[in-house]
GROMACS .gro file of C-alpha atoms in nm:
model
  337
    1MET     CA    1   1.492  -1.382  -1.661
    2ALA     CA    2   1.214  -1.396  -1.439
    3THR     CA    3   1.234  -1.355  -1.036
    4GLN     CA    4   0.925  -1.362  -0.822
    5THR     CA    5   0.853  -1.319  -0.418
    6THR     CA    6   0.575  -1.538  -0.302
    7ALA     CA    7   0.349  -1.522   0.007
    8GLY     CA    8   0.144  -1.796   0.086
    9SER     CA    9   0.099  -2.106  -0.129
   10ALA     CA   10  -0.002  -2.120  -0.488
   11SER     CA   11  -0.326  -2.272  -0.516
   12GLY     CA   12  -0.574  -2.327  -0.814
   13ASN     CA   13  -0.508  -2.527  -1.124
   14ALA     CA   14  -0.256  -2.500  -1.357
   15ALA     CA   15  -0.455  -2.315  -1.632
   16ASP     CA   16  -0.518  -2.050  -1.356
   17ARG     CA   17  -0.130  -1.991  -1.277
   18ASN     CA   18  -0.042  -2.013  -1.684
   19LEU     CA   19  -0.302  -1.712  -1.693
   20ALA     CA   20  -0.053  -1.459  -1.531
   21LEU     CA   21   0.201  -1.552  -1.767
   22GLU     CA   22  -0.025  -1.537  -2.073
   23LEU     CA   23  -0.124  -1.191  -1.958
   24VAL     CA   24   0.237  -1.076  -1.961
   25ARG     CA   25   0.263  -1.153  -2.336
   26VAL     CA   26  -0.032  -0.934  -2.386
   27THR     CA   27   0.100  -0.628  -2.233
   28GLU     CA   28   0.439  -0.707  -2.397
   29ALA     CA   29   0.274  -0.660  -2.726
   30ALA     CA   30   0.095  -0.348  -2.645
   31ALA     CA   31   0.427  -0.172  -2.502
   32ILE     CA   32   0.642  -0.296  -2.788
   33ALA     CA   33   0.376  -0.160  -3.052
   34GLY     CA   34   0.299   0.157  -2.854
   35GLY     CA   35   0.676   0.211  -2.758
   36HIS     CA   36   0.752   0.295  -3.146
   37TRP     CA   37   0.546   0.614  -3.091
   38VAL     CA   38   0.741   0.708  -2.793
   39GLY     CA   39   0.828   1.077  -2.847
   40ALA     CA   40   0.695   1.110  -3.163
   41GLY     CA   41   0.402   1.347  -3.045
   42ASP     CA   42   0.112   1.133  -3.128
   43LYS     CA   43  -0.076   1.016  -2.885
   44ASN     CA   44  -0.353   0.860  -3.083
   45ARG     CA   45  -0.127   0.688  -3.308
   46ALA     CA   46   0.046   0.542  -3.015
   47ASP     CA   47  -0.282   0.431  -2.867
   48GLY     CA   48  -0.383   0.296  -3.161
   49ALA     CA   49  -0.100   0.060  -3.223
   50ALA     CA   50  -0.118  -0.073  -2.871
   51VAL     CA   51  -0.468  -0.133  -2.885
   52ASP     CA   52  -0.425  -0.346  -3.184
   53ALA     CA   53  -0.169  -0.576  -3.058
   54MET     CA   54  -0.334  -0.603  -2.744
   55ARG     CA   55  -0.659  -0.711  -2.884
   56SER     CA   56  -0.424  -0.934  -3.137
   57PHE     CA   57  -0.269  -1.140  -2.843
   58LEU     CA   58  -0.580  -1.156  -2.637
   59SER     CA   59  -0.724  -1.355  -2.872
   60THR     CA   60  -0.477  -1.617  -2.820
   61VAL     CA   61  -0.525  -1.647  -2.439
   62SER     CA   62  -0.709  -1.942  -2.322
   63PHE     CA   63  -0.978  -1.779  -2.097
   64ASN     CA   64  -1.337  -1.634  -2.121
   65GLY     CA   65  -1.336  -1.258  -2.072
   66THR     CA   66  -1.549  -0.980  -2.101
   67VAL     CA   67  -1.381  -0.638  -2.130
   68VAL     CA   68  -1.564  -0.400  -1.827
   69ILE     CA   69  -1.318  -0.115  -1.824
   70GLY     CA   70  -1.169  -0.076  -2.193
   71GLU     CA   71  -1.160   0.197  -2.449
   72GLY     CA   72  -1.526   0.274  -2.418
   73GLU     CA   73  -1.848   0.180  -2.600
   74LYS     CA   74  -1.868  -0.009  -2.907
   75ASP     CA   75  -1.968   0.287  -3.124
   76GLU     CA   76  -1.672   0.479  -2.994
   77ALA     CA   77  -1.408   0.205  -2.999
   78PRO     CA   78  -1.355  -0.066  -3.270
   79MET     CA   79  -1.147  -0.269  -3.045
   80LEU     CA   80  -1.135  -0.366  -2.635
   81TYR     CA   81  -1.472  -0.183  -2.597
   82ASN     CA   82  -1.678  -0.246  -2.314
   83GLY     CA   83  -1.842  -0.562  -2.329
   84GLU     CA   84  -1.642  -0.721  -2.592
   85GLN     CA   85  -1.560  -1.114  -2.540
   86VAL     CA   86  -1.205  -1.167  -2.547
   87GLY     CA   87  -1.000  -1.476  -2.508
   88ASP     CA   88  -1.089  -1.792  -2.652
   89GLY     CA   89  -1.393  -1.885  -2.469
   90HIS     CA   90  -1.251  -2.161  -2.223
   91GLY     CA   91  -1.307  -2.136  -1.878
   92PRO     CA   92  -1.555  -1.930  -1.620
   93ALA     CA   93  -1.653  -1.597  -1.694
   94SER     CA   94  -1.392  -1.311  -1.631
   95ASP     CA   95  -1.390  -0.951  -1.591
   96VAL     CA   96  -1.102  -0.775  -1.794
   97ALA     CA   97  -0.981  -0.435  -1.761
   98VAL     CA   98  -0.725  -0.302  -2.033
   99ASP     CA   99  -0.555   0.015  -2.063
  100PRO     CA  100  -0.315  -0.043  -2.358
  101ILE     CA  101  -0.145   0.248  -2.270
  102ASP     CA  102  -0.168   0.407  -1.936
  103GLY     CA  103  -0.021   0.749  -1.987
  104THR     CA  104  -0.074   0.810  -2.391
  105ARG     CA  105   0.084   1.171  -2.342
  106LEU     CA  106   0.342   1.033  -2.151
  107THR     CA  107   0.417   0.789  -2.435
  108ALA     CA  108   0.370   1.098  -2.671
  109LEU     CA  109   0.608   1.343  -2.496
  110GLY     CA  110   0.868   1.077  -2.420
  111MET     CA  111   0.827   1.095  -2.056
  112ASN     CA  112   0.845   0.883  -1.761
  113ASN     CA  113   0.574   0.622  -1.634
  114ALA     CA  114   0.378   0.493  -1.956
  115LEU     CA  115   0.260   0.153  -1.903
  116ALA     CA  116   0.072  -0.109  -2.065
  117VAL     CA  117  -0.184  -0.259  -1.853
  118ILE     CA  118  -0.448  -0.522  -1.786
  119ALA     CA  119  -0.601  -0.687  -1.511
  120VAL     CA  120  -0.845  -0.994  -1.459
  121ALA     CA  121  -1.058  -1.093  -1.214
  122ASP     CA  122  -1.371  -1.332  -1.148
  123GLY     CA  123  -1.681  -1.255  -1.384
  124GLY     CA  124  -1.902  -0.984  -1.188
  125SER     CA  125  -1.618  -0.894  -0.927
  126MET     CA  126  -1.535  -0.525  -1.047
  127PHE     CA  127  -1.670  -0.233  -0.920
  128ASP     CA  128  -1.884  -0.070  -1.213
  129PRO     CA  129  -1.701   0.262  -1.292
  130SER     CA  130  -1.962   0.403  -1.549
  131ALA     CA  131  -2.127   0.672  -1.323
  132VAL     CA  132  -1.840   0.829  -1.179
  133PHE     CA  133  -1.545   0.906  -1.372
  134TYR     CA  134  -1.326   1.026  -1.102
  135MET     CA  135  -1.203   0.905  -0.736
  136ASP     CA  136  -1.033   1.030  -0.484
  137LYS     CA  137  -0.789   0.772  -0.366
  138LEU     CA  138  -0.516   0.703  -0.068
  139VAL     CA  139  -0.270   0.380  -0.143
  140VAL     CA  140  -0.009   0.249   0.120
  141GLY     CA  141   0.189  -0.058   0.107
  142PRO     CA  142   0.152  -0.362   0.388
  143GLU     CA  143   0.327  -0.191   0.648
  144ALA     CA  144   0.032   0.050   0.682
  145ALA     CA  145  -0.253  -0.113   0.527
  146ASP     CA  146  -0.433  -0.128   0.868
  147MET     CA  147  -0.361   0.213   0.971
  148VAL     CA  148  -0.466   0.470   0.700
  149ASP     CA  149  -0.811   0.604   0.647
  150LEU     CA  150  -0.928   0.840   0.362
  151ARG     CA  151  -1.133   1.032   0.611
  152LEU     CA  152  -0.856   1.112   0.836
  153PRO     CA  153  -0.667   1.458   0.792
  154VAL     CA  154  -0.377   1.439   0.519
  155LYS     CA  155  -0.097   1.491   0.823
  156GLN     CA  156  -0.262   1.209   1.047
  157ASN     CA  157  -0.238   0.958   0.788
  158LEU     CA  158   0.112   1.063   0.659
  159HIS     CA  159   0.185   1.058   1.076
  160LEU     CA  160   0.050   0.677   1.072
  161VAL     CA  161   0.247   0.581   0.768
  162ALA     CA  162   0.567   0.740   0.887
  163LYS     CA  163   0.502   0.545   1.233
  164ALA     CA  164   0.436   0.226   1.020
  165ARG     CA  165   0.736   0.226   0.809
  166GLY     CA  166   0.953   0.362   1.102
  167VAL     CA  167   1.065   0.645   0.967
  168LYS     CA  168   1.026   1.071   1.022
  169THR     CA  169   0.747   1.221   0.808
  170ASN     CA  170   1.001   1.406   0.631
  171GLN     CA  171   1.122   1.098   0.509
  172LEU     CA  172   0.814   0.998   0.285
  173THR     CA  173   0.759   1.082  -0.030
  174VAL     CA  174   0.411   1.132  -0.167
  175CYS     CA  175   0.291   1.044  -0.552
  176VAL     CA  176   0.061   1.342  -0.656
  177LEU     CA  177  -0.115   1.396  -1.017
  178ASP     CA  178   0.005   1.717  -1.128
  179ARG     CA  179  -0.353   1.881  -1.162
  180PRO     CA  180  -0.478   2.274  -1.056
  181ARG     CA  181  -0.718   2.066  -0.817
  182HIS     CA  182  -0.461   1.911  -0.615
  183GLN     CA  183  -0.296   2.260  -0.512
  184GLY     CA  184  -0.419   2.218  -0.156
  185LEU     CA  185  -0.342   1.861  -0.125
  186VAL     CA  186   0.033   1.913  -0.223
  187GLU     CA  187   0.028   2.219   0.030
  188GLU     CA  188  -0.090   1.990   0.294
  189ILE     CA  189   0.168   1.742   0.237
  190ARG     CA  190   0.464   1.949   0.210
  191ALA     CA  191   0.320   2.134   0.554
  192THR     CA  192   0.415   1.794   0.719
  193GLY     CA  193   0.741   1.777   0.602
  194ALA     CA  194   0.698   1.535   0.338
  195ARG     CA  195   0.803   1.534  -0.007
  196THR     CA  196   0.599   1.521  -0.326
  197ARG     CA  197   0.669   1.354  -0.663
  198MET     CA  198   0.442   1.493  -0.902
  199ILE     CA  199   0.329   1.280  -1.227
  200LEU     CA  200   0.186   1.425  -1.546
  201ASP     CA  201  -0.033   1.094  -1.608
  202GLY     CA  202  -0.023   0.751  -1.519
  203ASP     CA  203  -0.178   0.694  -1.166
  204VAL     CA  204  -0.174   0.312  -1.190
  205ALA     CA  205   0.212   0.317  -1.182
  206GLY     CA  206   0.233   0.551  -0.911
  207ALA     CA  207  -0.019   0.388  -0.677
  208ILE     CA  208   0.149   0.020  -0.744
  209ALA     CA  209   0.499   0.200  -0.651
  210ALA     CA  210   0.348   0.323  -0.351
  211CYS     CA  211   0.312  -0.058  -0.260
  212ARG     CA  212   0.640  -0.185  -0.377
  213GLU     CA  213   1.010  -0.141  -0.167
  214GLY     CA  214   1.287   0.045  -0.394
  215THR     CA  215   1.014   0.278  -0.602
  216GLY     CA  216   1.130   0.591  -0.386
  217VAL     CA  217   0.712   0.636  -0.353
  218ASP     CA  218   0.558   0.549   0.010
  219VAL     CA  219   0.189   0.710  -0.022
  220MET     CA  220  -0.020   0.805  -0.332
  221MET     CA  221  -0.315   1.033  -0.305
  222GLY     CA  222  -0.513   1.245  -0.471
  223ILE     CA  223  -0.815   1.240  -0.733
  224GLY     CA  224  -0.772   0.999  -1.050
  225GLY     CA  225  -0.977   0.818  -1.269
  226THR     CA  226  -1.205   0.541  -1.120
  227PRO     CA  227  -1.116   0.265  -1.372
  228GLU     CA  228  -0.739   0.306  -1.303
  229GLY     CA  229  -0.870   0.268  -0.912
  230ILE     CA  230  -1.018  -0.071  -1.013
  231VAL     CA  231  -0.702  -0.185  -1.205
  232THR     CA  232  -0.482  -0.094  -0.920
  233ALA     CA  233  -0.714  -0.281  -0.651
  234CYS     CA  234  -0.616  -0.588  -0.858
  235ALA     CA  235  -0.263  -0.513  -0.829
  236VAL     CA  236  -0.274  -0.422  -0.470
  237LYS     CA  237  -0.442  -0.729  -0.339
  238ALA     CA  238  -0.102  -0.931  -0.455
  239THR     CA  239   0.102  -0.703  -0.244
  240GLY     CA  240  -0.073  -0.693   0.077
  241GLY     CA  241  -0.127  -0.321   0.022
  242VAL     CA  242  -0.457  -0.114   0.062
  243ILE     CA  243  -0.615   0.141  -0.181
  244GLN     CA  244  -0.908   0.352  -0.037
  245GLY     CA  245  -1.146   0.548  -0.268
  246ARG     CA  246  -1.414   0.780  -0.234
  247LEU     CA  247  -1.611   0.886  -0.570
  248ALA     CA  248  -1.551   1.240  -0.671
  249PRO     CA  249  -1.842   1.365  -0.905
  250THR     CA  250  -1.731   1.655  -1.120
  251ASP     CA  251  -2.088   1.831  -1.140
  252GLU     CA  252  -2.463   1.820  -0.996
  253ALA     CA  253  -2.548   1.573  -1.291
  254GLU     CA  254  -2.263   1.301  -1.254
  255ARG     CA  255  -2.385   1.292  -0.865
  256GLU     CA  256  -2.742   1.226  -0.967
  257LYS     CA  257  -2.608   0.967  -1.171
  258ALA     CA  258  -2.433   0.787  -0.892
  259ALA     CA  259  -2.735   0.837  -0.695
  260GLU     CA  260  -2.967   0.682  -0.956
  261ALA     CA  261  -2.703   0.400  -0.964
  262GLY     CA  262  -2.727   0.335  -0.626
  263LEU     CA  263  -2.395   0.484  -0.500
  264ASP     CA  264  -2.317   0.675  -0.195
  265VAL     CA  265  -2.050   0.975  -0.304
  266ASP     CA  266  -1.956   0.977   0.067
  267ARG     CA  267  -1.889   0.618   0.136
  268ILE     CA  268  -1.524   0.501   0.162
  269LEU     CA  269  -1.478   0.210  -0.105
  270THR     CA  270  -1.205  -0.024   0.018
  271THR     CA  271  -0.985  -0.262  -0.159
  272ASP     CA  272  -1.238  -0.571  -0.157
  273GLU     CA  273  -1.514  -0.343  -0.276
  274LEU     CA  274  -1.339  -0.200  -0.559
  275VAL     CA  275  -1.250  -0.581  -0.669
  276THR     CA  276  -1.489  -0.866  -0.452
  277SER     CA  277  -1.274  -1.137  -0.605
  278ASP     CA  278  -0.973  -1.292  -0.405
  279ASN     CA  279  -0.837  -1.442  -0.741
  280CYS     CA  280  -0.723  -1.143  -0.964
  281PHE     CA  281  -0.457  -1.096  -1.197
  282PHE     CA  282  -0.257  -0.777  -1.283
  283ALA     CA  283   0.037  -0.774  -1.573
  284ALA     CA  284   0.196  -0.429  -1.687
  285THR     CA  285   0.503  -0.386  -1.924
  286GLY     CA  286   0.692  -0.042  -1.942
  287ILE     CA  287   0.665   0.162  -2.227
  288THR     CA  288   0.892   0.451  -2.074
  289ASP     CA  289   1.100   0.451  -1.783
  290GLY     CA  290   0.943   0.506  -1.488
  291ASP     CA  291   0.911   0.423  -1.082
  292LEU     CA  292   0.787   0.103  -1.152
  293LEU     CA  293   0.925  -0.046  -1.465
  294ARG     CA  294   1.180   0.001  -1.735
  295GLY     CA  295   1.079   0.112  -2.082
  296VAL     CA  296   1.121  -0.072  -2.420
  297ARG     CA  297   1.437  -0.081  -2.541
  298TYR     CA  298   1.485  -0.115  -2.941
  299ARG     CA  299   1.851  -0.241  -3.012
  300GLY     CA  300   1.914  -0.396  -3.341
  301PRO     CA  301   1.806  -0.728  -3.392
  302ARG     CA  302   1.658  -0.738  -3.053
  303ILE     CA  303   1.381  -0.561  -2.806
  304THR     CA  304   1.399  -0.583  -2.443
  305THR     CA  305   1.106  -0.521  -2.190
  306GLN     CA  306   1.043  -0.548  -1.813
  307SER     CA  307   0.696  -0.629  -1.701
  308ILE     CA  308   0.550  -0.737  -1.354
  309VAL     CA  309   0.275  -0.983  -1.296
  310MET     CA  310   0.088  -1.028  -1.001
  311ARG     CA  311  -0.159  -1.277  -0.899
  312SER     CA  312  -0.364  -1.228  -0.567
  313LYS     CA  313  -0.451  -1.572  -0.489
  314SER     CA  314  -0.121  -1.691  -0.414
  315GLY     CA  315   0.033  -1.348  -0.346
  316THR     CA  316   0.308  -1.386  -0.616
  317VAL     CA  317   0.484  -1.085  -0.782
  318ARG     CA  318   0.688  -1.186  -1.069
  319MET     CA  319   0.945  -0.915  -1.271
  320VAL     CA  320   0.971  -1.058  -1.624
  321GLU     CA  321   1.287  -0.940  -1.819
  322ALA     CA  322   1.221  -1.030  -2.169
  323GLU     CA  323   1.422  -1.037  -2.513
  324HIS     CA  324   1.243  -1.014  -2.833
  325VAL     CA  325   1.321  -1.064  -3.210
  326ALA     CA  326   1.261  -0.746  -3.362
  327LYS     CA  327   1.199  -0.894  -3.718
  328LYS     CA  328   0.897  -1.065  -3.562
  329TRP     CA  329   0.771  -0.726  -3.473
  330GLU     CA  330   0.827  -0.506  -3.781
  331LYS     CA  331   0.462  -0.477  -3.857
  332TYR     CA  332   0.410  -0.250  -3.541
  333GLU     CA  333   0.714  -0.036  -3.627
  334ARG     CA  334   0.600   0.325  -3.686
  335GLY     CA  335   0.500   0.375  -4.071
  336ASN     CA  336   0.385  -0.016  -4.075
  337ASN     CA  337   0.089   0.054  -3.888
   0.00000   0.00000   0.00000
């Protein structure tokens, strides 16, 4: 079963539209393979299974993709490495960002918010995250998209979000990665009366939840991975929300690397600067239960998954519920891979 909400008209050719649902097959495969390792305490085996499944299914998709955000450089990752060509080679060049498991530790520990994720955009349109790995982020939904500014104090931004949503500040919930570096941020948020929802990992899920109704999350704040910020931008474009980012070098060497790449670490990067294309695709499948999606369920002869797929050009967001025949996925079961 699939449900959808659409803002604007669906434009482009049929192959473009079909790509969105083809990408869901890719994230479903990664989630089913990685999901066998939920709670098993081995994040590397979980990630390896998900990478293998995602790479296998990507090879069947009709598009011409280059991995620009992947598992690392070729000498460090045998599959889905930065620069790898994926898809069958047909069509215009596309940038591809993959995270077979966003939240490997969450998967290993059986905790919430682990996802299999992929984003695709026109070739050359994704921001190059190689110079600085971390970014300070602010993500909100469409109601407050034109009001917030990462340069403003936390209190003022939350006041603006509350005003835009027609609620009191103490009714807001802010998603924050649970890290020592965020102690001051958390104190500022709580001083306004707003609540925090702390997450161990998986800030892609938290960011998208901030843009979606019914998730219980209104805002995401704090420093997380720059690659995840770019993936989030692809999804945010379809929701009408906004992500703002500011590079956060961890040391002087990284600051110098940013300068050599011509990057201003004080500049606020907008959604359109993180991904310049207006034709972005995003797909994610839940591995464990979370704010955004339900995790994989293994029930005898059937496996069920829940996914979300978005296309920015049409503003379409689909929730996809799927049943899979377990026997066809046996090679990905724990002990068989």
